Amino acid sequence: MTIEEKILLNEIKKKNKEVFELLFDQYYPVLVKFAEGYLHDLDACEDLVQTFFISFWTGSQNMNITTSIKSYFFKSVKNLCLNQIRDLKVRDKHEIQYVESLINIEPDEKLIDPDILSFINEAVESLPIQMSEIFRQKYFQGKQVKEIASNMGISDGTVKTQLFRARAILRDKLFDLTNINFIL
């Protein structure tokens, strides 16, 4: 770590907003691009990097950085990306099991109100075209992420992101309809 960086970190610990803004302006765009290499979702990357900077600012009193600021920032963002990917995989596993259980119900089973099934179909139809198609291939046709990506000529990451967003949209719509918090 250079002397200049030590001075900058000291100023951050003193809650010097100008120094924080300088670091934010310098590193935010490159950290977002870096995070995109992991998450393939610009909005999620922007949120993640903003969260990192908030944590950096609020936890600055207790931080003990021994590497360069740049190395610390990139390593921190990388770890946050890996954590998010891990969390999404766990969450996706549970969501997939739930959605599959809804989809695989035999027609003679009356476990789900026909109005809710109709609403689910309408909600899926209301998604953006690509998102709707990805959701249908995954949950109605049972295709794997890699197969969907190959069929549509897009990356696995894009498929995962679109599925994540579709589930969030559908979860909100179903909650609005039923006031039941579905685990989509």
PDB file of C-alpha atoms in Angstrom:
ATOM      1  CA  MET A   1       0.000   0.000   0.000  1.00  0.00           C
ATOM      2  CA  THR A   2       1.365   3.382  -0.981  1.00  0.00           C
ATOM      3  CA  ILE A   3       1.634   6.364   1.342  1.00  0.00           C
ATOM      4  CA  GLU A   4      -1.053   8.132  -0.693  1.00  0.00           C
ATOM      5  CA  GLU A   5      -3.410   5.202  -0.167  1.00  0.00           C
ATOM      6  CA  LYS A   6      -2.713   5.204   3.569  1.00  0.00           C
ATOM      7  CA  ILE A   7      -3.607   8.897   3.659  1.00  0.00           C
ATOM      8  CA  LEU A   8      -6.805   8.223   1.688  1.00  0.00           C
ATOM      9  CA  LEU A   9      -7.800   5.413   4.059  1.00  0.00           C
ATOM     10  CA  ASN A  10      -7.102   7.624   7.064  1.00  0.00           C
ATOM     11  CA  GLU A  11      -9.394  10.253   5.571  1.00  0.00           C
ATOM     12  CA  ILE A  12     -12.076   7.626   4.961  1.00  0.00           C
ATOM     13  CA  LYS A  13     -11.817   6.562   8.618  1.00  0.00           C
ATOM     14  CA  LYS A  14     -12.348  10.226   9.522  1.00  0.00           C
ATOM     15  CA  LYS A  15     -15.499  10.130   7.329  1.00  0.00           C
ATOM     16  CA  ASN A  16     -14.148  12.556   4.734  1.00  0.00           C
ATOM     17  CA  LYS A  17     -16.946  12.535   2.132  1.00  0.00           C
ATOM     18  CA  GLU A  18     -14.835  14.146  -0.588  1.00  0.00           C
ATOM     19  CA  VAL A  19     -12.275  11.335  -0.425  1.00  0.00           C
ATOM     20  CA  PHE A  20     -15.046   8.734  -0.418  1.00  0.00           C
ATOM     21  CA  GLU A  21     -16.669  10.355  -3.460  1.00  0.00           C
ATOM     22  CA  LEU A  22     -13.288  10.431  -5.202  1.00  0.00           C
ATOM     23  CA  LEU A  23     -12.814   6.686  -4.636  1.00  0.00           C
ATOM     24  CA  PHE A  24     -16.428   5.976  -5.573  1.00  0.00           C
ATOM     25  CA  ASP A  25     -16.179   7.950  -8.822  1.00  0.00           C
ATOM     26  CA  GLN A  26     -12.865   6.316  -9.695  1.00  0.00           C
ATOM     27  CA  TYR A  27     -13.768   2.702  -8.942  1.00  0.00           C
ATOM     28  CA  TYR A  28     -17.545   2.347  -9.289  1.00  0.00           C
ATOM     29  CA  PRO A  29     -17.672   1.955 -13.102  1.00  0.00           C
ATOM     30  CA  VAL A  30     -14.787  -0.529 -13.284  1.00  0.00           C
ATOM     31  CA  LEU A  31     -16.112  -2.561 -10.351  1.00  0.00           C
ATOM     32  CA  VAL A  32     -19.539  -2.797 -12.008  1.00  0.00           C
ATOM     33  CA  LYS A  33     -17.904  -4.066 -15.226  1.00  0.00           C
ATOM     34  CA  PHE A  34     -15.827  -6.507 -13.173  1.00  0.00           C
ATOM     35  CA  ALA A  35     -18.933  -7.807 -11.367  1.00  0.00           C
ATOM     36  CA  GLU A  36     -20.720  -8.246 -14.712  1.00  0.00           C
ATOM     37  CA  GLY A  37     -18.141 -10.894 -15.541  1.00  0.00           C
ATOM     38  CA  TYR A  38     -19.600 -12.953 -12.704  1.00  0.00           C
ATOM     39  CA  LEU A  39     -23.285 -12.032 -12.556  1.00  0.00           C
ATOM     40  CA  HIS A  40     -24.135 -11.070 -16.173  1.00  0.00           C
ATOM     41  CA  ASP A  41     -26.804  -8.686 -14.904  1.00  0.00           C
ATOM     42  CA  LEU A  42     -26.065  -4.957 -14.986  1.00  0.00           C
ATOM     43  CA  ASP A  43     -28.748  -3.998 -12.451  1.00  0.00           C
ATOM     44  CA  ALA A  44     -27.612  -6.655  -9.980  1.00  0.00           C
ATOM     45  CA  CYS A  45     -23.989  -5.584 -10.451  1.00  0.00           C
ATOM     46  CA  GLU A  46     -24.799  -1.932  -9.842  1.00  0.00           C
ATOM     47  CA  ASP A  47     -26.705  -2.857  -6.671  1.00  0.00           C
ATOM     48  CA  LEU A  48     -23.900  -5.098  -5.473  1.00  0.00           C
ATOM     49  CA  VAL A  49     -21.188  -2.467  -5.994  1.00  0.00           C
ATOM     50  CA  GLN A  50     -23.322   0.215  -4.342  1.00  0.00           C
ATOM     51  CA  THR A  51     -23.839  -2.115  -1.385  1.00  0.00           C
ATOM     52  CA  PHE A  52     -20.085  -2.685  -1.232  1.00  0.00           C
ATOM     53  CA  PHE A  53     -19.411   1.052  -1.115  1.00  0.00           C
ATOM     54  CA  ILE A  54     -22.043   1.540   1.591  1.00  0.00           C
ATOM     55  CA  SER A  55     -20.401  -1.194   3.667  1.00  0.00           C
ATOM     56  CA  PHE A  56     -16.993   0.287   2.965  1.00  0.00           C
ATOM     57  CA  TRP A  57     -18.186   3.685   4.188  1.00  0.00           C
ATOM     58  CA  THR A  58     -20.098   2.464   7.242  1.00  0.00           C
ATOM     59  CA  GLY A  59     -17.427  -0.030   8.291  1.00  0.00           C
ATOM     60  CA  SER A  60     -14.485   2.231   7.597  1.00  0.00           C
ATOM     61  CA  GLN A  61     -13.719   2.759  11.295  1.00  0.00           C
ATOM     62  CA  ASN A  62     -12.936  -0.942  11.739  1.00  0.00           C
ATOM     63  CA  MET A  63     -11.230  -1.763   8.460  1.00  0.00           C
ATOM     64  CA  ASN A  64      -7.633  -2.849   8.308  1.00  0.00           C
ATOM     65  CA  ILE A  65      -6.543  -2.943   4.683  1.00  0.00           C
ATOM     66  CA  THR A  66      -3.037  -4.256   4.080  1.00  0.00           C
ATOM     67  CA  THR A  67      -3.160  -4.467   0.287  1.00  0.00           C
ATOM     68  CA  SER A  68      -3.711  -1.676  -2.195  1.00  0.00           C
ATOM     69  CA  ILE A  69      -7.135  -0.052  -2.238  1.00  0.00           C
ATOM     70  CA  LYS A  70      -7.660  -1.337  -5.763  1.00  0.00           C
ATOM     71  CA  SER A  71      -6.858  -4.932  -4.748  1.00  0.00           C
ATOM     72  CA  TYR A  72      -9.095  -4.664  -1.690  1.00  0.00           C
ATOM     73  CA  PHE A  73     -12.002  -3.310  -3.748  1.00  0.00           C
ATOM     74  CA  PHE A  74     -11.722  -5.952  -6.461  1.00  0.00           C
ATOM     75  CA  LYS A  75     -11.307  -8.832  -4.003  1.00  0.00           C
ATOM     76  CA  SER A  76     -14.278  -7.615  -1.937  1.00  0.00           C
ATOM     77  CA  VAL A  77     -16.526  -7.288  -4.998  1.00  0.00           C
ATOM     78  CA  LYS A  78     -15.406 -10.696  -6.269  1.00  0.00           C
ATOM     79  CA  ASN A  79     -16.310 -12.270  -2.910  1.00  0.00           C
ATOM     80  CA  LEU A  80     -19.696 -10.519  -2.907  1.00  0.00           C
ATOM     81  CA  CYS A  81     -20.357 -11.833  -6.429  1.00  0.00           C
ATOM     82  CA  LEU A  82     -19.425 -15.377  -5.439  1.00  0.00           C
ATOM     83  CA  ASN A  83     -21.639 -15.126  -2.353  1.00  0.00           C
ATOM     84  CA  GLN A  84     -24.547 -13.906  -4.470  1.00  0.00           C
ATOM     85  CA  ILE A  85     -24.067 -16.724  -6.971  1.00  0.00           C
ATOM     86  CA  ARG A  86     -23.997 -19.263  -4.131  1.00  0.00           C
ATOM     87  CA  ASP A  87     -27.110 -17.751  -2.543  1.00  0.00           C
ATOM     88  CA  LEU A  88     -28.935 -17.745  -5.884  1.00  0.00           C
ATOM     89  CA  LYS A  89     -28.094 -21.402  -6.456  1.00  0.00           C
ATOM     90  CA  VAL A  90     -29.529 -22.385  -3.066  1.00  0.00           C
ATOM     91  CA  ARG A  91     -32.583 -20.195  -3.555  1.00  0.00           C
ATOM     92  CA  ASP A  92     -33.052 -21.405  -7.131  1.00  0.00           C
ATOM     93  CA  LYS A  93     -32.971 -25.013  -5.961  1.00  0.00           C
ATOM     94  CA  HIS A  94     -35.834 -24.410  -3.543  1.00  0.00           C
ATOM     95  CA  GLU A  95     -37.789 -22.269  -6.001  1.00  0.00           C
ATOM     96  CA  ILE A  96     -37.382 -24.827  -8.760  1.00  0.00           C
ATOM     97  CA  GLN A  97     -38.663 -27.599  -6.506  1.00  0.00           C
ATOM     98  CA  TYR A  98     -41.707 -25.526  -5.600  1.00  0.00           C
ATOM     99  CA  VAL A  99     -42.523 -24.472  -9.163  1.00  0.00           C
ATOM    100  CA  GLU A 100     -42.034 -28.021 -10.410  1.00  0.00           C
ATOM    101  CA  SER A 101     -44.416 -29.263  -7.745  1.00  0.00           C
ATOM    102  CA  LEU A 102     -47.018 -26.767  -9.004  1.00  0.00           C
ATOM    103  CA  ILE A 103     -46.481 -27.668 -12.639  1.00  0.00           C
ATOM    104  CA  ASN A 104     -46.494 -31.436 -12.123  1.00  0.00           C
ATOM    105  CA  ILE A 105     -49.884 -31.556 -10.412  1.00  0.00           C
ATOM    106  CA  GLU A 106     -52.249 -33.912 -12.183  1.00  0.00           C
ATOM    107  CA  PRO A 107     -55.315 -32.227 -13.705  1.00  0.00           C
ATOM    108  CA  ASP A 108     -57.707 -34.198 -11.501  1.00  0.00           C
ATOM    109  CA  GLU A 109     -55.984 -32.933  -8.384  1.00  0.00           C
ATOM    110  CA  LYS A 110     -57.837 -29.914  -7.078  1.00  0.00           C
ATOM    111  CA  LEU A 111     -55.013 -28.600  -4.915  1.00  0.00           C
ATOM    112  CA  ILE A 112     -54.768 -25.286  -6.720  1.00  0.00           C
ATOM    113  CA  ASP A 113     -57.714 -23.071  -7.455  1.00  0.00           C
ATOM    114  CA  PRO A 114     -58.321 -22.947 -11.243  1.00  0.00           C
ATOM    115  CA  ASP A 115     -58.437 -19.156 -10.991  1.00  0.00           C
ATOM    116  CA  ILE A 116     -54.905 -19.129  -9.602  1.00  0.00           C
ATOM    117  CA  LEU A 117     -53.690 -21.447 -12.380  1.00  0.00           C
ATOM    118  CA  SER A 118     -55.338 -19.161 -14.906  1.00  0.00           C
ATOM    119  CA  PHE A 119     -53.718 -16.164 -13.264  1.00  0.00           C
ATOM    120  CA  ILE A 120     -50.301 -17.891 -13.364  1.00  0.00           C
ATOM    121  CA  ASN A 121     -50.699 -18.471 -17.106  1.00  0.00           C
ATOM    122  CA  GLU A 122     -51.751 -14.857 -17.651  1.00  0.00           C
ATOM    123  CA  ALA A 123     -48.857 -13.627 -15.522  1.00  0.00           C
ATOM    124  CA  VAL A 124     -46.372 -15.713 -17.525  1.00  0.00           C
ATOM    125  CA  GLU A 125     -47.899 -14.320 -20.742  1.00  0.00           C
ATOM    126  CA  SER A 126     -47.434 -10.766 -19.446  1.00  0.00           C
ATOM    127  CA  LEU A 127     -43.674 -11.221 -18.993  1.00  0.00           C
ATOM    128  CA  PRO A 128     -41.360  -9.814 -21.670  1.00  0.00           C
ATOM    129  CA  ILE A 129     -41.222 -12.200 -24.635  1.00  0.00           C
ATOM    130  CA  GLN A 130     -37.744 -13.616 -24.021  1.00  0.00           C
ATOM    131  CA  MET A 131     -38.335 -13.951 -20.278  1.00  0.00           C
ATOM    132  CA  SER A 132     -41.669 -15.697 -20.850  1.00  0.00           C
ATOM    133  CA  GLU A 133     -40.115 -18.109 -23.337  1.00  0.00           C
ATOM    134  CA  ILE A 134     -37.249 -18.945 -20.970  1.00  0.00           C
ATOM    135  CA  PHE A 135     -39.678 -19.484 -18.084  1.00  0.00           C
ATOM    136  CA  ARG A 136     -41.920 -21.732 -20.201  1.00  0.00           C
ATOM    137  CA  GLN A 137     -39.000 -23.817 -21.448  1.00  0.00           C
ATOM    138  CA  LYS A 138     -37.669 -24.261 -17.928  1.00  0.00           C
ATOM    139  CA  TYR A 139     -40.835 -24.916 -15.976  1.00  0.00           C
ATOM    140  CA  PHE A 140     -43.421 -26.076 -18.496  1.00  0.00           C
ATOM    141  CA  GLN A 141     -41.117 -28.085 -20.758  1.00  0.00           C
ATOM    142  CA  GLY A 142     -38.565 -29.128 -18.102  1.00  0.00           C
ATOM    143  CA  LYS A 143     -35.485 -28.044 -20.046  1.00  0.00           C
ATOM    144  CA  GLN A 144     -32.142 -27.411 -18.372  1.00  0.00           C
ATOM    145  CA  VAL A 145     -30.490 -23.970 -18.327  1.00  0.00           C
ATOM    146  CA  LYS A 146     -27.738 -25.019 -20.754  1.00  0.00           C
ATOM    147  CA  GLU A 147     -30.290 -26.424 -23.195  1.00  0.00           C
ATOM    148  CA  ILE A 148     -32.388 -23.250 -23.077  1.00  0.00           C
ATOM    149  CA  ALA A 149     -29.293 -21.094 -23.585  1.00  0.00           C
ATOM    150  CA  SER A 150     -28.210 -23.204 -26.545  1.00  0.00           C
ATOM    151  CA  ASN A 151     -31.695 -23.179 -28.117  1.00  0.00           C
ATOM    152  CA  MET A 152     -32.035 -19.412 -27.779  1.00  0.00           C
ATOM    153  CA  GLY A 153     -28.428 -18.500 -28.592  1.00  0.00           C
ATOM    154  CA  ILE A 154     -27.832 -16.737 -25.263  1.00  0.00           C
ATOM    155  CA  SER A 155     -25.530 -17.325 -22.301  1.00  0.00           C
ATOM    156  CA  ASP A 156     -26.329 -19.522 -19.296  1.00  0.00           C
ATOM    157  CA  GLY A 157     -26.013 -16.410 -17.139  1.00  0.00           C
ATOM    158  CA  THR A 158     -28.680 -14.603 -19.144  1.00  0.00           C
ATOM    159  CA  VAL A 159     -31.037 -17.570 -18.764  1.00  0.00           C
ATOM    160  CA  LYS A 160     -30.439 -17.668 -14.992  1.00  0.00           C
ATOM    161  CA  THR A 161     -30.941 -13.913 -14.683  1.00  0.00           C
ATOM    162  CA  GLN A 162     -34.157 -14.005 -16.708  1.00  0.00           C
ATOM    163  CA  LEU A 163     -35.475 -16.901 -14.603  1.00  0.00           C
ATOM    164  CA  PHE A 164     -34.609 -15.035 -11.409  1.00  0.00           C
ATOM    165  CA  ARG A 165     -36.397 -11.902 -12.612  1.00  0.00           C
ATOM    166  CA  ALA A 166     -39.405 -13.869 -13.890  1.00  0.00           C
ATOM    167  CA  ARG A 167     -39.822 -15.599 -10.547  1.00  0.00           C
ATOM    168  CA  ALA A 168     -39.603 -12.261  -8.727  1.00  0.00           C
ATOM    169  CA  ILE A 169     -42.238 -10.700 -10.997  1.00  0.00           C
ATOM    170  CA  LEU A 170     -44.551 -13.709 -10.724  1.00  0.00           C
ATOM    171  CA  ARG A 171     -44.073 -13.898  -6.958  1.00  0.00           C
ATOM    172  CA  ASP A 172     -45.142 -10.246  -6.632  1.00  0.00           C
ATOM    173  CA  LYS A 173     -48.143 -10.745  -8.916  1.00  0.00           C
ATOM    174  CA  LEU A 174     -49.275 -13.862  -7.065  1.00  0.00           C
ATOM    175  CA  PHE A 175     -48.891 -12.120  -3.720  1.00  0.00           C
ATOM    176  CA  ASP A 176     -50.993  -9.215  -4.961  1.00  0.00           C
ATOM    177  CA  LEU A 177     -53.694 -11.655  -6.082  1.00  0.00           C
ATOM    178  CA  THR A 178     -53.786 -13.924  -3.067  1.00  0.00           C
ATOM    179  CA  ASN A 179     -51.986 -12.110  -0.264  1.00  0.00           C
ATOM    180  CA  ILE A 180     -50.060 -15.349   0.138  1.00  0.00           C
ATOM    181  CA  ASN A 181     -46.314 -15.127  -0.140  1.00  0.00           C
ATOM    182  CA  PHE A 182     -45.494 -17.780  -2.745  1.00  0.00           C
ATOM    183  CA  ILE A 183     -41.968 -19.129  -2.711  1.00  0.00           C
ATOM    184  CA  LEU A 184     -41.376 -18.828  -6.432  1.00  0.00           C
TER     185      LEU A 184
END
